[in-house]
Short mmCIF file of C-alpha atoms and ligand atoms in Angstrom, two decimals:
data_model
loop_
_atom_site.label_atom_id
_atom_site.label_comp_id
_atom_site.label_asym_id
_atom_site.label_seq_id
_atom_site.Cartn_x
_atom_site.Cartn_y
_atom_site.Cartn_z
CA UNK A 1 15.59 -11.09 23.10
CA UNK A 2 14.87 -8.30 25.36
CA UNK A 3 11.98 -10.44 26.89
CA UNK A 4 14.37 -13.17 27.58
CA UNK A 5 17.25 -10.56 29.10
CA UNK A 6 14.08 -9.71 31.28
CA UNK A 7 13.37 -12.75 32.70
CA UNK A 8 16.97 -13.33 33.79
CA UNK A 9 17.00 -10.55 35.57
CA UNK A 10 13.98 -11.02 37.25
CA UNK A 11 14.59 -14.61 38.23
CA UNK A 12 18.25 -14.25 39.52
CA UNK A 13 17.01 -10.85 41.45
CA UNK A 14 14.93 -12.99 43.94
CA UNK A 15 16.99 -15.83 44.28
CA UNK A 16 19.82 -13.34 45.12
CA UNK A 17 17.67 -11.68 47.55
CA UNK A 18 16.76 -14.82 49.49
CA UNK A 19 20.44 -15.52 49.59
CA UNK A 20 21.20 -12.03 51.04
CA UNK A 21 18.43 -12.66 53.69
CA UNK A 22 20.03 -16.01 54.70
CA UNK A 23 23.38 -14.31 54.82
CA UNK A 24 22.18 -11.51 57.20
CA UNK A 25 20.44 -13.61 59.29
CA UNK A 26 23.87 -16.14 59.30
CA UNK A 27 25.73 -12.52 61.00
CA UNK A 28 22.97 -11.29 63.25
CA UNK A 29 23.25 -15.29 64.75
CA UNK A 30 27.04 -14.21 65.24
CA UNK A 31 27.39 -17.79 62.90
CA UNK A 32 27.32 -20.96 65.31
CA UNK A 33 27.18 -24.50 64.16
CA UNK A 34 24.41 -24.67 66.60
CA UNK A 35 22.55 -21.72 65.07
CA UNK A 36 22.76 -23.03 61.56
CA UNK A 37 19.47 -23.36 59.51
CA UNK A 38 19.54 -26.62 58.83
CA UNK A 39 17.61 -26.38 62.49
CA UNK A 40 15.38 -23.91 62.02
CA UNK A 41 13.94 -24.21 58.64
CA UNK A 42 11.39 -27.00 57.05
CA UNK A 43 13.35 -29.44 54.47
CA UNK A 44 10.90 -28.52 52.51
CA UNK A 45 12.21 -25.27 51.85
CA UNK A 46 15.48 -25.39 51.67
CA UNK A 47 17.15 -25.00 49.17
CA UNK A 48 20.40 -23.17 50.01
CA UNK A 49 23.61 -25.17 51.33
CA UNK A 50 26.45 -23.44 53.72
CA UNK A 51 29.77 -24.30 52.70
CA UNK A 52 32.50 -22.64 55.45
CA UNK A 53 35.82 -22.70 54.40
CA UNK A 54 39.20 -21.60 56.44
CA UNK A 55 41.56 -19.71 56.00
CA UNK A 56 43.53 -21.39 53.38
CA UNK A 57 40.84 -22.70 51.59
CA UNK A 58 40.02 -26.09 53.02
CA UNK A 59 36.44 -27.17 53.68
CA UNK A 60 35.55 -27.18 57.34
CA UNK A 61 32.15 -28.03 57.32
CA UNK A 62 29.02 -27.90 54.69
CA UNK A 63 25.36 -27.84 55.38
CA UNK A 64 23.47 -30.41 54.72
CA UNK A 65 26.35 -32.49 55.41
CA UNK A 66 26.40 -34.13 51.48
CA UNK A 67 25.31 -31.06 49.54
CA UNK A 68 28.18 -32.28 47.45
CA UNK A 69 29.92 -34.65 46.27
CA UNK A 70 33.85 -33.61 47.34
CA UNK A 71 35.56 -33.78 43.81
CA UNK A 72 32.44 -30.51 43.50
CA UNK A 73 33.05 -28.72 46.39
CA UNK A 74 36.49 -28.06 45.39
CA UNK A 75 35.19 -25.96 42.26
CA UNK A 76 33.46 -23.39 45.17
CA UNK A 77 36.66 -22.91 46.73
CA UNK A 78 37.01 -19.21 47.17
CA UNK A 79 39.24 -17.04 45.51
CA UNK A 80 40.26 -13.38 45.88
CA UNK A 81 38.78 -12.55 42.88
CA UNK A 82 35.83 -14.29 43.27
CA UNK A 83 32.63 -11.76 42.94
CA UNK A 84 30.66 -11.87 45.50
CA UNK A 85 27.48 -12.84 43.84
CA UNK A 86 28.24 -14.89 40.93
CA UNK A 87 26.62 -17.98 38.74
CA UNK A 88 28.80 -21.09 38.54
CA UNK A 89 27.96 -24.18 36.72
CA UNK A 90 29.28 -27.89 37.99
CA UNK A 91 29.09 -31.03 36.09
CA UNK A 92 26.14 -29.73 34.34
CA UNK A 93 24.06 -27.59 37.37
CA UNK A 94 23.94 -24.59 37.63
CA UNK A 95 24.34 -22.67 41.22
CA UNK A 96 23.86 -18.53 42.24
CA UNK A 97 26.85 -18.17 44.80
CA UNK A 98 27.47 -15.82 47.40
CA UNK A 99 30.42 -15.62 48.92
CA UNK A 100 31.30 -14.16 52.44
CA UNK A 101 34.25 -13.12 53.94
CA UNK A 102 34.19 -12.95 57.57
CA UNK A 103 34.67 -9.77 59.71
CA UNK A 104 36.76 -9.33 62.94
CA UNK A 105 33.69 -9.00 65.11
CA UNK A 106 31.76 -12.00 63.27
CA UNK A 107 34.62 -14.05 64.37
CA UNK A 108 33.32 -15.03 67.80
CA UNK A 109 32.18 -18.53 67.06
CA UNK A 110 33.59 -21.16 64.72
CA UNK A 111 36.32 -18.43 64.30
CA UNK A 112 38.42 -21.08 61.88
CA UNK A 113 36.14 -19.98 59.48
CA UNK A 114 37.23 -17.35 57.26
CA UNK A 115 34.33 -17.63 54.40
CA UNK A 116 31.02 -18.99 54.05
CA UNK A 117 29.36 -19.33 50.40
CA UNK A 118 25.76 -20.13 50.68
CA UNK A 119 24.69 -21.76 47.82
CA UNK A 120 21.40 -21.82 45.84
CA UNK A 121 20.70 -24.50 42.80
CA UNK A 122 19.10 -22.19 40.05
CA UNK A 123 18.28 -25.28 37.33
CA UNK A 124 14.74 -24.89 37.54
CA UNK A 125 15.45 -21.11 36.56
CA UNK A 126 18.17 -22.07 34.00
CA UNK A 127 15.97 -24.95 32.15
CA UNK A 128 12.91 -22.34 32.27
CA UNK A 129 14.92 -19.64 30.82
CA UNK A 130 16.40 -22.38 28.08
CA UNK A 131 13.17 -23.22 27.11
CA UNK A 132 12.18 -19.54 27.01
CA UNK A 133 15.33 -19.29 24.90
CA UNK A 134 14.14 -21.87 22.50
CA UNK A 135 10.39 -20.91 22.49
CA UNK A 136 11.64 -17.61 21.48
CA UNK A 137 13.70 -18.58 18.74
CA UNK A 138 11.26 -21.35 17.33
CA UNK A 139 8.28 -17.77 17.38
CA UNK A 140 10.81 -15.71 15.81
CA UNK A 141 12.13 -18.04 13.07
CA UNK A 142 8.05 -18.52 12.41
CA UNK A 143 7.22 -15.16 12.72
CA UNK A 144 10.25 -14.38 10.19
CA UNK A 145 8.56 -17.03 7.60
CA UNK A 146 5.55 -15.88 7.61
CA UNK A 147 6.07 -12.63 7.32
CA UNK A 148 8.43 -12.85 4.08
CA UNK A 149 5.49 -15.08 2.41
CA UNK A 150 2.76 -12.26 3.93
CA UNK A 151 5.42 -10.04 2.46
CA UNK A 152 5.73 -11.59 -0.66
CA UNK A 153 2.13 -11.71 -1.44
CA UNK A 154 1.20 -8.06 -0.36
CA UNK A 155 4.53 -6.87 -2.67
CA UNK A 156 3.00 -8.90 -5.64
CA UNK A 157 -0.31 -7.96 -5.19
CA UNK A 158 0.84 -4.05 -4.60
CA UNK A 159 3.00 -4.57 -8.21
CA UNK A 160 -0.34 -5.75 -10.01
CA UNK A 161 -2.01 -2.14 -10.19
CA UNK A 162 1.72 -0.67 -10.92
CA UNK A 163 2.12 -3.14 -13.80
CA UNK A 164 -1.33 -2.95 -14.99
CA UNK A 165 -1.18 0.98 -15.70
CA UNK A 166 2.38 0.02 -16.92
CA UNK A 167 0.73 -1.82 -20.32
CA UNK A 168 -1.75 0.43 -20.23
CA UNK A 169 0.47 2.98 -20.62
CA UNK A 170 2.66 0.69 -22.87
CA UNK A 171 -0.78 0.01 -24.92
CA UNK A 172 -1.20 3.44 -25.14
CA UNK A 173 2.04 4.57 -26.36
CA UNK A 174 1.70 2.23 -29.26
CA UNK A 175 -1.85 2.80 -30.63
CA UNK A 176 -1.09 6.47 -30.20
CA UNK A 177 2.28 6.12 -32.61
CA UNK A 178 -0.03 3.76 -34.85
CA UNK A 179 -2.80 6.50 -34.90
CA UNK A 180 -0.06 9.35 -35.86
CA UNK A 181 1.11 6.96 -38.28
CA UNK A 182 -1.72 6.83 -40.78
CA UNK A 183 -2.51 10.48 -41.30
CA UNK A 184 1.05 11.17 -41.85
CA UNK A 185 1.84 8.45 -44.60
CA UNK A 186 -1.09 9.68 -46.13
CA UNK A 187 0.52 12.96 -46.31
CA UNK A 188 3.43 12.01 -47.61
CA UNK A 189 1.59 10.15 -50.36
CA UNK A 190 -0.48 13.44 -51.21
CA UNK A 191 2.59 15.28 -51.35
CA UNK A 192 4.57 13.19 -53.44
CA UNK A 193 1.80 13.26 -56.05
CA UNK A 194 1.92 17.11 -56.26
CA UNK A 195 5.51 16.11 -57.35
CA UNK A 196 4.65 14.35 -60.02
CA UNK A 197 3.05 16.85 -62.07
CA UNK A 198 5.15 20.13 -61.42
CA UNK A 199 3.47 22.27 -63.88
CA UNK A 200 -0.33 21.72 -62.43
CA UNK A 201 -2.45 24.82 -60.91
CA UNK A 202 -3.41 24.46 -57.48
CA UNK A 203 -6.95 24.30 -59.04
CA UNK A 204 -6.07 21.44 -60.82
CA UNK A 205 -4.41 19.66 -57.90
CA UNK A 206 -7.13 20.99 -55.22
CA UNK A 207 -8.89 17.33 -54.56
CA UNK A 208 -5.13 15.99 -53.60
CA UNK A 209 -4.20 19.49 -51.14
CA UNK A 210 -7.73 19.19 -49.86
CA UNK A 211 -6.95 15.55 -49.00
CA UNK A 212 -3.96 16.60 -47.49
CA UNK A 213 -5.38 19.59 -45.22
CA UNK A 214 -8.14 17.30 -43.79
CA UNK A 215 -5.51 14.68 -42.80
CA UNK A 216 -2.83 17.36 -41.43
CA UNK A 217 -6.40 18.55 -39.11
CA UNK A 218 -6.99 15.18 -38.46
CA UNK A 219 -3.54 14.88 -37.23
CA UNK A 220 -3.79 18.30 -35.05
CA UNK A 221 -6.70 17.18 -33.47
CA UNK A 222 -5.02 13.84 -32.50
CA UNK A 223 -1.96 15.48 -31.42
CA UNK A 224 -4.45 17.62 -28.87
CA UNK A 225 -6.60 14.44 -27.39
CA UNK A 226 -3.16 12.91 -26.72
CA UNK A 227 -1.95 15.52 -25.03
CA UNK A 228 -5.22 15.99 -23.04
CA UNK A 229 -4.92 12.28 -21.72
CA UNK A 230 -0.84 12.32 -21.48
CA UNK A 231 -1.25 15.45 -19.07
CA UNK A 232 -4.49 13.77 -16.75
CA UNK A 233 -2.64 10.67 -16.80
CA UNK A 234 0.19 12.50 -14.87
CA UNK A 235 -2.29 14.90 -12.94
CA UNK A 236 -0.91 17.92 -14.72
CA UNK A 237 -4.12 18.92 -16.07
CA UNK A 238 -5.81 20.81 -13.02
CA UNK A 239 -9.41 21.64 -13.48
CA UNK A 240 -9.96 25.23 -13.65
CA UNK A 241 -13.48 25.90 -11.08
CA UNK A 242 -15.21 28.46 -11.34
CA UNK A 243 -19.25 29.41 -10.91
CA UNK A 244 -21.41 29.40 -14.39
CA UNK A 245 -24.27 29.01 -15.82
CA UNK A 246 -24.21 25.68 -17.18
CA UNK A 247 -28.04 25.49 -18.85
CA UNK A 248 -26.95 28.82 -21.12
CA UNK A 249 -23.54 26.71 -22.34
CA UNK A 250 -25.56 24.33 -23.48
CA UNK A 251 -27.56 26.25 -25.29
CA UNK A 252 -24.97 27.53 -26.88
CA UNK A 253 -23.54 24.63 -28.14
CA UNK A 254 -26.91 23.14 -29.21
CA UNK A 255 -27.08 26.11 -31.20
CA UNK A 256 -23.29 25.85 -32.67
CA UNK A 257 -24.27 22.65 -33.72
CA UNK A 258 -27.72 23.29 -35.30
CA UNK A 259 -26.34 23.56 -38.84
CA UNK A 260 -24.34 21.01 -38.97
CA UNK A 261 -27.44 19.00 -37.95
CA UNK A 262 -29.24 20.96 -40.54
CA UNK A 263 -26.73 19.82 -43.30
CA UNK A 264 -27.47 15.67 -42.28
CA UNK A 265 -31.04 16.35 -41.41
CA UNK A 266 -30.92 15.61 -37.84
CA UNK A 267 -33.36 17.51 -35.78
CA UNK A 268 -32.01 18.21 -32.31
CA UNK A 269 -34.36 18.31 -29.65
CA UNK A 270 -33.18 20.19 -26.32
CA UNK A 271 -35.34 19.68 -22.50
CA UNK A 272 -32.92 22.11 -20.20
CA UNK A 273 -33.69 23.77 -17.18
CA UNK A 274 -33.46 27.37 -16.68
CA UNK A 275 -30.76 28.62 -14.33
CA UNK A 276 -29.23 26.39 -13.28
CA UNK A 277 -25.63 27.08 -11.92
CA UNK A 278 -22.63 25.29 -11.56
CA UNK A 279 -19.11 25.04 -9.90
CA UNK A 280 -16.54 23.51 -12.52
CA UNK A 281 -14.78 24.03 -15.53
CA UNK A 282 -16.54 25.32 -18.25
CA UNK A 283 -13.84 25.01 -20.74
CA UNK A 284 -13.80 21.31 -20.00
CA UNK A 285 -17.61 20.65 -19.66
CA UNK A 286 -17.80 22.77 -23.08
CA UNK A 287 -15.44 20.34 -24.40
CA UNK A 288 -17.32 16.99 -22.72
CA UNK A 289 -20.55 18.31 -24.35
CA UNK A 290 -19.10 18.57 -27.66
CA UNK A 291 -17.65 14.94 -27.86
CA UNK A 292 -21.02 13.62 -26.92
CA UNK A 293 -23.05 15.58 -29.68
CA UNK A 294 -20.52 15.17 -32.29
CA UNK A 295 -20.58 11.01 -31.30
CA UNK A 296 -24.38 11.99 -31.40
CA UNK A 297 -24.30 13.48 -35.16
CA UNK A 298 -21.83 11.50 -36.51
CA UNK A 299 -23.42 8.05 -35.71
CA UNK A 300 -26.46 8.87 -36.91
CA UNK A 301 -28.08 8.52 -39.86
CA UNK A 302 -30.30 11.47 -41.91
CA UNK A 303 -33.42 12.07 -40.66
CA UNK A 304 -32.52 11.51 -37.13
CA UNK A 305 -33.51 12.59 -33.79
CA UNK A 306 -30.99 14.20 -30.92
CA UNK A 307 -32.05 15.47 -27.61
CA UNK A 308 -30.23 16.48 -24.94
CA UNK A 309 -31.67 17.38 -21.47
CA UNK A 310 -30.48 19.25 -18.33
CA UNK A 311 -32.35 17.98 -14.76
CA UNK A 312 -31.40 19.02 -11.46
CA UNK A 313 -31.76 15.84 -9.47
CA UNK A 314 -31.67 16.77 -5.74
CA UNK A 315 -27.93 17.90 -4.94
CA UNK A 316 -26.88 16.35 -8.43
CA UNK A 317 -26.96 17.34 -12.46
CA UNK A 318 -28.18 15.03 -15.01
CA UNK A 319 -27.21 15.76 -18.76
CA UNK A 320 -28.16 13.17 -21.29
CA UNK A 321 -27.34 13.00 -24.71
CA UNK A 322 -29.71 10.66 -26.68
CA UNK A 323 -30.04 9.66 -30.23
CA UNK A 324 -31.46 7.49 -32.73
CA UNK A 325 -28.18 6.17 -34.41
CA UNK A 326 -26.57 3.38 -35.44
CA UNK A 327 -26.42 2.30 -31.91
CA UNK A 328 -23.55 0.40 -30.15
CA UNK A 329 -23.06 -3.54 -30.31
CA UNK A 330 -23.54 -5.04 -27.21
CA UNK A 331 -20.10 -6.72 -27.16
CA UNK A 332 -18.75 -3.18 -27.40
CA UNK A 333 -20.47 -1.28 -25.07
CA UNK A 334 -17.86 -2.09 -22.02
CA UNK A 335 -15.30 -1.03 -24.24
CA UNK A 336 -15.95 2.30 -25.72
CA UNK A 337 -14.79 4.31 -22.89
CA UNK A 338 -10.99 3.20 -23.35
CA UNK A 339 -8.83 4.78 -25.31
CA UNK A 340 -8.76 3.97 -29.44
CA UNK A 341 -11.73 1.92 -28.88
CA UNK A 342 -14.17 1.95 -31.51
CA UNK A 343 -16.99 0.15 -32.74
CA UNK A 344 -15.23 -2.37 -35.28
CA UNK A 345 -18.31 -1.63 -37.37
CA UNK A 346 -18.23 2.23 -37.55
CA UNK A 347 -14.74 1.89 -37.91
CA UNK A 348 -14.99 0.61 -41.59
CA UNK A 349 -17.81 3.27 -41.83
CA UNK A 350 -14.90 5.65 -42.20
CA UNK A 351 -16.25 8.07 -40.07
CA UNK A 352 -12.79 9.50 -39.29
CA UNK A 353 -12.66 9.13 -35.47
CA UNK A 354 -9.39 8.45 -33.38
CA UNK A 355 -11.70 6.97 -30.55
CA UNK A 356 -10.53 8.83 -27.75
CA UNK A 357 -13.15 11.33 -27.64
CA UNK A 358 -14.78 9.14 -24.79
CA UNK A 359 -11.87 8.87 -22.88
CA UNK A 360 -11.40 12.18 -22.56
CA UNK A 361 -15.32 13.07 -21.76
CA UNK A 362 -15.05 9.89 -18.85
CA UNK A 363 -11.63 11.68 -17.55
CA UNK A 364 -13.55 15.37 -17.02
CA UNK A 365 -16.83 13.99 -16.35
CA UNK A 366 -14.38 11.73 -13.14
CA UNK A 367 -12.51 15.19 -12.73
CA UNK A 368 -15.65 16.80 -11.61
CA UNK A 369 -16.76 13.56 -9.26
CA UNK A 370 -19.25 12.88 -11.48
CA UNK A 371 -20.27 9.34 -13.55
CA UNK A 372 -20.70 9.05 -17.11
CA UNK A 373 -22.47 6.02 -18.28
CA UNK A 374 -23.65 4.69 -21.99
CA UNK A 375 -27.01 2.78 -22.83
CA UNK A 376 -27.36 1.72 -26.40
CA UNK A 377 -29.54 -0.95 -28.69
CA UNK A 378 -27.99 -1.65 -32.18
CA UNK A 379 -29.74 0.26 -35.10
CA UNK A 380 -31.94 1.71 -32.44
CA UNK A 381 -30.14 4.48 -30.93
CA UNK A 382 -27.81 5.48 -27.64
CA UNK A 383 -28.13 7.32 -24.71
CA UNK A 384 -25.18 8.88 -22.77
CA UNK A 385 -25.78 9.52 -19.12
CA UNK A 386 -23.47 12.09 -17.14
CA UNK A 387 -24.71 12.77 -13.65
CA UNK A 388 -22.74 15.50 -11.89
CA UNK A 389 -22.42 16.49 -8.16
CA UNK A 390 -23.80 20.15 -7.56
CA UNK A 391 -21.75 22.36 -4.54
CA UNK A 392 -23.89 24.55 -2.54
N1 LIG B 401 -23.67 8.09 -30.10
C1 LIG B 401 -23.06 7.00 -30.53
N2 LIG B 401 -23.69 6.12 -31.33
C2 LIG B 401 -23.09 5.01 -31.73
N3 LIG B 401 -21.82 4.65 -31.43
C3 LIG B 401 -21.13 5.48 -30.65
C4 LIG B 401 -21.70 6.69 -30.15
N4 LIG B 401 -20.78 7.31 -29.38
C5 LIG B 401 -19.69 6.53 -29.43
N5 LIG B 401 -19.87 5.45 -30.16
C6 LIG B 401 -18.93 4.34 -30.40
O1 LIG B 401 -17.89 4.47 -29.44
C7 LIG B 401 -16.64 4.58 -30.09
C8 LIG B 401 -15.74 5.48 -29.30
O2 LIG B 401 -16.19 6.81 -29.35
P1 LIG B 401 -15.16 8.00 -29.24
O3 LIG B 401 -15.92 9.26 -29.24
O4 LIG B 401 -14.31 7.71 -28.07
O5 LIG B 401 -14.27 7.83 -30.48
P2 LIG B 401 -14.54 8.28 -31.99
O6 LIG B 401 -15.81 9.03 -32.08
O7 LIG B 401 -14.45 7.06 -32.80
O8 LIG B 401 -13.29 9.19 -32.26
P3 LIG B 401 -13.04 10.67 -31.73
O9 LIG B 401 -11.82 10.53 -30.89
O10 LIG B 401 -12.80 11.47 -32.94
O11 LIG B 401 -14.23 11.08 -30.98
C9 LIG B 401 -16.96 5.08 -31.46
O12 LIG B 401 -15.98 4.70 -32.39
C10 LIG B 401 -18.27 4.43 -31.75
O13 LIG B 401 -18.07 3.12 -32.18
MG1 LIG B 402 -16.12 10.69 -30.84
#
């Protein structure tokens, strides 16, 4: 719009000027018939017409002599009010009109003449600025519809990643009150039992309070991985950096773990280099390590092998956690880093997993910029890659 208010301007402002030119060259002639343009400019250029009026508003004379037709001129007839530049349209043309009123001293020759309007046909100006007009309001009206369909797909493609996490989150909510669900029903069933013989020693009921105890851990432990992945999800969880020795933590935890190895027969093999140090959180790499080992133990069968290494690749860490388990199907593999997936096969193995242990390791191992990645081979074993950026 501004564009078109522009180009009114700018078209009227020269026609106006030529008319101001004609107007001062009209007084410096002292206005004569005789000295009227019509002599001393080229047809070619004119463009202007003189209409002279007297006093009391009759035509005395127009240049050319049929500028227009007289039913027209009458519309031109000057009025007090009249501005003295001003647009007028007539039987469907449009004319810029300036109007003169003669002073004293200009009164010399043709002195009847009390005003002269010199008068300048501005169609060409007027159909350019209509088509302007329309060309504007065709781009616009375009430039409207395509930018609500633009908008329209960039809004539904910005709503898929929202309403993706939303059933995630959905998905989430729902296995997790499934997963609370089991260990406390089984609870309740242990606890009802107790009920039904009153006069029992805890000896005698141990196998049902033992039953009880493991499910009530079970049901802690939950509780804490849900809380873990509730607090990442809304970046509450900060990691907690700080400089250690990361070859001596594992070491420890090999070590922790040793007996419980011991117990299954499981011989754990450790490659780590010496002093190595590293910026992160060693609660939370403790806590990675120990998901991966405990996967490591727990889907493997007696007389196993474990080994875990510790490389300094360049400006990176590599940990990997190998063993010669059960392995994971194929099929699976994609799938065992989301949250409550597990192996449909271990699951009936009753091995007493919630299956977000890997979620948890992929969150801190992603906290710390690193990758964590899983290679496996059914009945053969798995291998659990974690590579980890290193700060100078
Ligand atoms: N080392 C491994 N060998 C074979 N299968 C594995 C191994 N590690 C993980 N898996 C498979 O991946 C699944 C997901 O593992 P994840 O640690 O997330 O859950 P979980 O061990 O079942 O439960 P928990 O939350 O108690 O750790 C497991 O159920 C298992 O099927
Ligand atoms: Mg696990």
């Amino acid at each position: 719009m501004s564009l078109y208010l522009y180009m009114q301007k700018t078209s009227l402002v020269s026609i106006d000027a030529n008319l101001r030119n004609k107007e001062a060259y009209l007084i410096q002639k002292s206005i004569s018939i005789d000295d009227l343009p019509e002599k001393n400019e080229r047809e070619a250029e004119r463009k202007v017409s003189y209409l002279f009026w007297d006093k009391k508003g009759n035509l005395l004379l127009s240049n050319p002599k049929n500028a227009f037709y007289k039913k027209e001129t009458s519309f031109f007839k000057p009025n007090r009010n009249d501005k003295r530049m001003r647009t007028q349209t007539i039987s469907g043309h449009s004319y810029r009109v300036l109007t003169h009123v003669k002073k004293r001293e200009e009164l010399k020759k043709l002195p009847s003449a009390a005003t002269i309007q010199l008068v300048y046909n501005i169609d060409p100006e007027v159909n350019v600025l209509k088509q302007l007009l329309l060309l504007i309001g065709f781009g616009c009206s375009i430039g409207l519809l395509i930018s609500f369909f633009v908008g329209l797909f960039l809004s539904s493609r910005a709503l898929v990643p929202i309403q993706r996490s939303w059933e995630k989150q959905s998905q989430f909510v729902s296995d997790a009150s499934h997963e609370l669900r089991t260990p406390l029903s089984v609870i309740q069933t242990h606890l009802e039992l107790l009920f039904r013989h009153p006069t029992n020693t805890i000896e005698e009921e141990s196998t049902t309070i033992y039953k009880s105890l493991t499910e009530v851990k079970r049901l802690s432990k939950l509780v804490q991985d849900l809380l873990t992945l509730a607090r990442s999800d809304s970046n509450e969880l900060l990691i907690n950096q700080k400089f250690f020795s990361i070859d001596e933590l594992l070491r420890n935890i090999v070590e922790q773990f040793e007996p419980i190895a011991d117990i299954k027969e499981i011989k754990i093999e450790d490659e780590i280099e010496k002093n190595i140090i590293y910026f992160g959180d060693k609660e939370r790499i403790h806590q990675l390590l120990v998901i991966l080992l405990d996967n490591a133990l727990k889907y493997s069968d007696p007389k196993g092998n474990i080994t875990i290494s510790l490389i300094k690749e360049g400006s990176s860490l590599r940990i990997n956690i190998e063993d010669t388990g059960t392995g994971i199907p194929e099929t699976d593999l994609p799938f065992i880093f989301d949250r409550f997936y597990r192996s449909d096969k271990v699951r009936s193995k009753a091995t007493g997993g919630t299956g977000l242990g890997l979620s948890i390791a992929k969150w801190i191992v992603e906290a710390h910029g690193g990758l964590i990645s899983a290679e496996s081979r059914l009945h053969k074993g798995s291998q659990f890659i974690i590579k980890l950026p290193l700060r100078n």
